[in-house]
PDB file of C-alpha atoms in Angstrom:
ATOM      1  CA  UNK C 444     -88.016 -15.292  35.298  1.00 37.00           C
ATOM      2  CA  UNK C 445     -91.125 -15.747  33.216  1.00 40.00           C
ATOM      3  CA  UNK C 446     -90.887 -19.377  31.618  1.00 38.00           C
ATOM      4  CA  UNK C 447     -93.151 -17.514  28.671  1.00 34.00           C
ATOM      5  CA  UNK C 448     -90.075 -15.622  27.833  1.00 35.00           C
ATOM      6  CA  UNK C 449     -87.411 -17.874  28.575  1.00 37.00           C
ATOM      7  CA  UNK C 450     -86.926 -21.358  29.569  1.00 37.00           C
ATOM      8  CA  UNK C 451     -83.675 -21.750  29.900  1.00 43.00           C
ATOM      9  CA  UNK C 452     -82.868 -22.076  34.211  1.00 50.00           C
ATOM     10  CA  UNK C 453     -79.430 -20.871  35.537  1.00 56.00           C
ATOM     11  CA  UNK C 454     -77.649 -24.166  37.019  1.00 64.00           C
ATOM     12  CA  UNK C 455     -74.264 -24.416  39.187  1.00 69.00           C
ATOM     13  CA  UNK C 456     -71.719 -24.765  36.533  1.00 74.00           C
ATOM     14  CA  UNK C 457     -70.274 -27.845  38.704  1.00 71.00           C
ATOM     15  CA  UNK C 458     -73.396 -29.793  36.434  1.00 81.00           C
ATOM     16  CA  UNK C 459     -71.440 -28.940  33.710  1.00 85.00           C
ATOM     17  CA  UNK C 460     -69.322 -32.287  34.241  1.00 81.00           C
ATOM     18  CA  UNK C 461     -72.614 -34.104  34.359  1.00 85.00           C
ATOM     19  CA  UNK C 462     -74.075 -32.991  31.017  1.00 91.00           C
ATOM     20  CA  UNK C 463     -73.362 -35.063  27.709  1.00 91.00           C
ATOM     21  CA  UNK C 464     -72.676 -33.463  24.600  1.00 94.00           C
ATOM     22  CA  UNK C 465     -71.109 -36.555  22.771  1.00 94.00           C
ATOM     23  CA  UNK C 466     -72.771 -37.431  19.454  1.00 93.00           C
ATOM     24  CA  UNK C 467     -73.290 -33.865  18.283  1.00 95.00           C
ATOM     25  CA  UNK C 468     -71.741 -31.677  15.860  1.00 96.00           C
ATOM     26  CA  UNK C 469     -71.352 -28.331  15.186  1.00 97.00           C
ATOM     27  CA  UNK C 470     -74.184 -27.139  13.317  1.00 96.00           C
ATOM     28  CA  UNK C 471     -73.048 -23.112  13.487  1.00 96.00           C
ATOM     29  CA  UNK C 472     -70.344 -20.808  14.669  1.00 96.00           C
ATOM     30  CA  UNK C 473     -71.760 -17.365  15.016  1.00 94.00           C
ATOM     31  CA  UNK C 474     -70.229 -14.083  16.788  1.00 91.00           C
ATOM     32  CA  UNK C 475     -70.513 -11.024  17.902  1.00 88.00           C
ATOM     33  CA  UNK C 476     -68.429  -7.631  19.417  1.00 85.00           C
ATOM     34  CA  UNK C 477     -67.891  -9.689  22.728  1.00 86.00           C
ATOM     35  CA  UNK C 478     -68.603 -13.271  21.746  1.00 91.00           C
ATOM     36  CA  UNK C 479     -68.679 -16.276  19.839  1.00 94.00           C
ATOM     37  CA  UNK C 480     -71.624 -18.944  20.123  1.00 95.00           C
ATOM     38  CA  UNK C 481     -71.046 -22.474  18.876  1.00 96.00           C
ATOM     39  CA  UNK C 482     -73.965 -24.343  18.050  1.00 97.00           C
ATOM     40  CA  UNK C 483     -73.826 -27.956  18.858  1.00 97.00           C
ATOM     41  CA  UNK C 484     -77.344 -29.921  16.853  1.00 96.00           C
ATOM     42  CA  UNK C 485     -77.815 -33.808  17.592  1.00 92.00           C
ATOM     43  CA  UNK C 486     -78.884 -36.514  14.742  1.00 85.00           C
ATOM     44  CA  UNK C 487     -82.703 -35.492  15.964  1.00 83.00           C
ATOM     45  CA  UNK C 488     -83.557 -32.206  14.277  1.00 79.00           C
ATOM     46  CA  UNK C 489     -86.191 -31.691  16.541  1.00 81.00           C
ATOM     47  CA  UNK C 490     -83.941 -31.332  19.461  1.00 82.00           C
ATOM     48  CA  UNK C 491     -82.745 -28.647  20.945  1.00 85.00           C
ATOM     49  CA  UNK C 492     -79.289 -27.569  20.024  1.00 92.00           C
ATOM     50  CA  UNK C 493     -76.762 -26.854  22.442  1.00 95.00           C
ATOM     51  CA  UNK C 494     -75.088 -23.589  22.427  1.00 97.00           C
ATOM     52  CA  UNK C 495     -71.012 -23.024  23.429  1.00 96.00           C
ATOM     53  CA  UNK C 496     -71.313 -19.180  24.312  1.00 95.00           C
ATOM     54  CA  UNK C 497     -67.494 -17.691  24.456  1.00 94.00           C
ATOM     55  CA  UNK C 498     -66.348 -14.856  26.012  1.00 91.00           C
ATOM     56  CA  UNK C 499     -62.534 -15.727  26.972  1.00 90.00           C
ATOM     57  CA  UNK C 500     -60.075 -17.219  25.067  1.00 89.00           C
ATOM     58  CA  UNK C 501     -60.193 -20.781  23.234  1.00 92.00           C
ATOM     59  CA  UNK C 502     -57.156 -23.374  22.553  1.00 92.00           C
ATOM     60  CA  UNK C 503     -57.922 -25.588  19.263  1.00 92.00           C
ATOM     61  CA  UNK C 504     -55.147 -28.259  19.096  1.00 92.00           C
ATOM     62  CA  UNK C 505     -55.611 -30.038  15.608  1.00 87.00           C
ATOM     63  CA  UNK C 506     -55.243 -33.758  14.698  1.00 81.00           C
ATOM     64  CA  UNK C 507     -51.435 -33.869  14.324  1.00 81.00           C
ATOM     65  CA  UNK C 508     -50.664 -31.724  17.643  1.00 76.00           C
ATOM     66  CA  UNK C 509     -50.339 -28.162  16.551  1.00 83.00           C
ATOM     67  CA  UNK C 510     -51.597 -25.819  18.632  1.00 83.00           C
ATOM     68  CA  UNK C 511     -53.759 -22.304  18.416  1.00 81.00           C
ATOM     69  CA  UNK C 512     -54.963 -20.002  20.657  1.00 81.00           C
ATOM     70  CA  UNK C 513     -57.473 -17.015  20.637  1.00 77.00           C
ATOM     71  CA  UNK C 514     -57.531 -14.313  22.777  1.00 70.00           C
ATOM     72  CA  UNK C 515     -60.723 -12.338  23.800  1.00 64.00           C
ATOM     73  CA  UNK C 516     -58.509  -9.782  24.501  1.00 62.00           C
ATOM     74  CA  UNK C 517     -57.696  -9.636  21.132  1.00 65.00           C
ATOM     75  CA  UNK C 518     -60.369  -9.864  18.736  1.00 73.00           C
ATOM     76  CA  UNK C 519     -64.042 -12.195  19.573  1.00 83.00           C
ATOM     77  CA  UNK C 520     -63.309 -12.364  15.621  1.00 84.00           C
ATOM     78  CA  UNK C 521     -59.665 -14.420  15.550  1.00 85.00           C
ATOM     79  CA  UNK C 522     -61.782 -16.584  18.277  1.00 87.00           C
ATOM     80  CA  UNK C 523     -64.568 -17.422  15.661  1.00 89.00           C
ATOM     81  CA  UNK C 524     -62.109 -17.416  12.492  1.00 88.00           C
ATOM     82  CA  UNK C 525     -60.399 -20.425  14.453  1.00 89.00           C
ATOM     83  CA  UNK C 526     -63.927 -21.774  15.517  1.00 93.00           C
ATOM     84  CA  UNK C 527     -64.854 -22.117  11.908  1.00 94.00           C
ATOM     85  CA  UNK C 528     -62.434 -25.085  11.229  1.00 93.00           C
ATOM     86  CA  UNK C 529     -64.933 -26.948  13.236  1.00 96.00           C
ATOM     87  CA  UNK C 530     -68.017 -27.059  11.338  1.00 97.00           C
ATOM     88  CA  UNK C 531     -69.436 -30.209  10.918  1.00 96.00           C
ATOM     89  CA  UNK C 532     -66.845 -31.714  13.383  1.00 96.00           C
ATOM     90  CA  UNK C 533     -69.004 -34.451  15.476  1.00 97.00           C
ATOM     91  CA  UNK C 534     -68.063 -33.905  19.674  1.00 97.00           C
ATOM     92  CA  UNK C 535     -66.428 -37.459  20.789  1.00 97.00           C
ATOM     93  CA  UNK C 536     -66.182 -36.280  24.289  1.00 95.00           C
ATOM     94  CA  UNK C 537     -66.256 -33.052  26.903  1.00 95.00           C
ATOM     95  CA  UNK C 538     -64.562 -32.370  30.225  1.00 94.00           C
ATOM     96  CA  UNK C 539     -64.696 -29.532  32.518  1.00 93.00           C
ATOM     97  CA  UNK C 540     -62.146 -29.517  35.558  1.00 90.00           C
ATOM     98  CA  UNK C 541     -63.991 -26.889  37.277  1.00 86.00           C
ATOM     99  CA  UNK C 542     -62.209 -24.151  35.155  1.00 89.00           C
ATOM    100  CA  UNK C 543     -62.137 -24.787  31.431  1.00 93.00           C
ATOM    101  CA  UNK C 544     -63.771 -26.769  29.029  1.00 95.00           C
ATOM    102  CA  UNK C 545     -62.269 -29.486  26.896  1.00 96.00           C
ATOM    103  CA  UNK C 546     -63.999 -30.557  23.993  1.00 97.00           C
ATOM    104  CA  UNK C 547     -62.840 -33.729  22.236  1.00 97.00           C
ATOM    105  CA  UNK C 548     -63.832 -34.245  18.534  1.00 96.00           C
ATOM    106  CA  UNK C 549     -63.740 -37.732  16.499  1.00 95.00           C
ATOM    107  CA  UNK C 550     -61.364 -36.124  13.464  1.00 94.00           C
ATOM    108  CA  UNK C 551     -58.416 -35.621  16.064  1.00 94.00           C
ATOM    109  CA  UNK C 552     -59.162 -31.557  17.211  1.00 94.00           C
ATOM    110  CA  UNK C 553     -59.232 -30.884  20.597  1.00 96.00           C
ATOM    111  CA  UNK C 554     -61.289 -26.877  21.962  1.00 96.00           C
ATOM    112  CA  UNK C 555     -60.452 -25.933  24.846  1.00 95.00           C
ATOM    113  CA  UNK C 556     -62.366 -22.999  26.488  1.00 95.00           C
ATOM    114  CA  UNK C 557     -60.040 -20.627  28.642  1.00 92.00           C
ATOM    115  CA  UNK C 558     -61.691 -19.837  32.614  1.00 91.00           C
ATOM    116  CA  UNK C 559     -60.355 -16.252  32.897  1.00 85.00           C
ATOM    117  CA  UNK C 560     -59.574 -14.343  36.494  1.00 78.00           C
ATOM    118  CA  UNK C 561     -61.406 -11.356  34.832  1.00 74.00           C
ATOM    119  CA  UNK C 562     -64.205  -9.978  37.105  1.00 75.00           C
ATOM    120  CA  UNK C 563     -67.234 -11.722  34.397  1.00 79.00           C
ATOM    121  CA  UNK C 564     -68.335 -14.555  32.663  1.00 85.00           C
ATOM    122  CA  UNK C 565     -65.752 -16.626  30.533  1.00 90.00           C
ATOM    123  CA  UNK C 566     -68.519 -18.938  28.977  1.00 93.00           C
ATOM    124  CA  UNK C 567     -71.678 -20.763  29.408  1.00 94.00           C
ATOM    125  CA  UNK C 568     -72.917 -24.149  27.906  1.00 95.00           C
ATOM    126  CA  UNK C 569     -76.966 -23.910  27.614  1.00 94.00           C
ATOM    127  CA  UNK C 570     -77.816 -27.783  27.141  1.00 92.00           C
ATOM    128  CA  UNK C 571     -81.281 -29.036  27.270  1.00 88.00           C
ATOM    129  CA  UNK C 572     -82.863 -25.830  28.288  1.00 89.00           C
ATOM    130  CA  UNK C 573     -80.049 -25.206  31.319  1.00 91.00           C
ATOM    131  CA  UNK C 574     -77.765 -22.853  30.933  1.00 91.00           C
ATOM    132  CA  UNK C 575     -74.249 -23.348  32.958  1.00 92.00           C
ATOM    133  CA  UNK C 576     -72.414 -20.070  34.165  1.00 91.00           C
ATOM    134  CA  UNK C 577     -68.414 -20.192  34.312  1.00 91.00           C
ATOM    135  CA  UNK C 578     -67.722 -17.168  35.919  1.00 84.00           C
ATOM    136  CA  UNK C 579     -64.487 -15.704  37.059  1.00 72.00           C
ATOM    137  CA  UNK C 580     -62.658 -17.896  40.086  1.00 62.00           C
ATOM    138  CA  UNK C 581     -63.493 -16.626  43.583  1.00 62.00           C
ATOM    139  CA  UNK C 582     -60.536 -13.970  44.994  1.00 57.00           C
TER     140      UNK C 582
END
């Protein structure tokens, strides 16, 4: 890889757990035939943005407990329809359990990013120039 080009590095995606995304809000939702990107930007606008880049399904549980999903199977585009409702939502909190991605926001939504047995990538976080790979789970 030539850093000139790119300088994001490929990282286990057990770091993922490590990484802290709290305090920054989504700046952009933007997607394509096969994914959806969700842009997270700090309070520094200087700072790199982190990037949410979706290519399985996503859970968005709202403030008062009701519950939607989007399939990739479906449409990328009912994935960043439902996506939209978060603009300028501030992250509380993240988890990963090794599979999927919970993001908790501070006005009551909860995203949750879907691991899927498919044979490629469900997601990847890129956060201060590393990007994190969740790929499919091992046979």
């Amino acid at each position: 890889m030539d850093s000139n080009e790119n300088s994001a590095a490929a990282a286990s995606e057990s770091g993922l757990g490590s990484i802290d995304l709290a305090g920054t809000w989504v700046s952009n939702v933007s997607a394509g035939l096969y994914s959806v990107n969700l842009v997270l930007q700090g309070d520094d606008p200087r700072a790199p943005s982190s990037v949410v880049g979706i290519e399985s399904s996503v859970t968005l549980v709202d403030s008062v407990g009701g519950r939607e999903r989007a399939d990739s199977d479906d449409s990328m585009l009912d994935a960043s329809r439902l996506l939209l409702r978060l603009l300028g939502k501030h992250v509380e909190a993240h988890t990963f359990d090794g599979r999927d991605l919970e993001v908790r926001f501070s006005s009551g939504e909860v995203l949750t990013v879907h691991r899927k047995d498919m044979p490629y990538e469900s997601y990847q976080v890129t956060h201060h120039g590393i990007t994190y790979v969740v790929g499919p789970l091992p046979a």
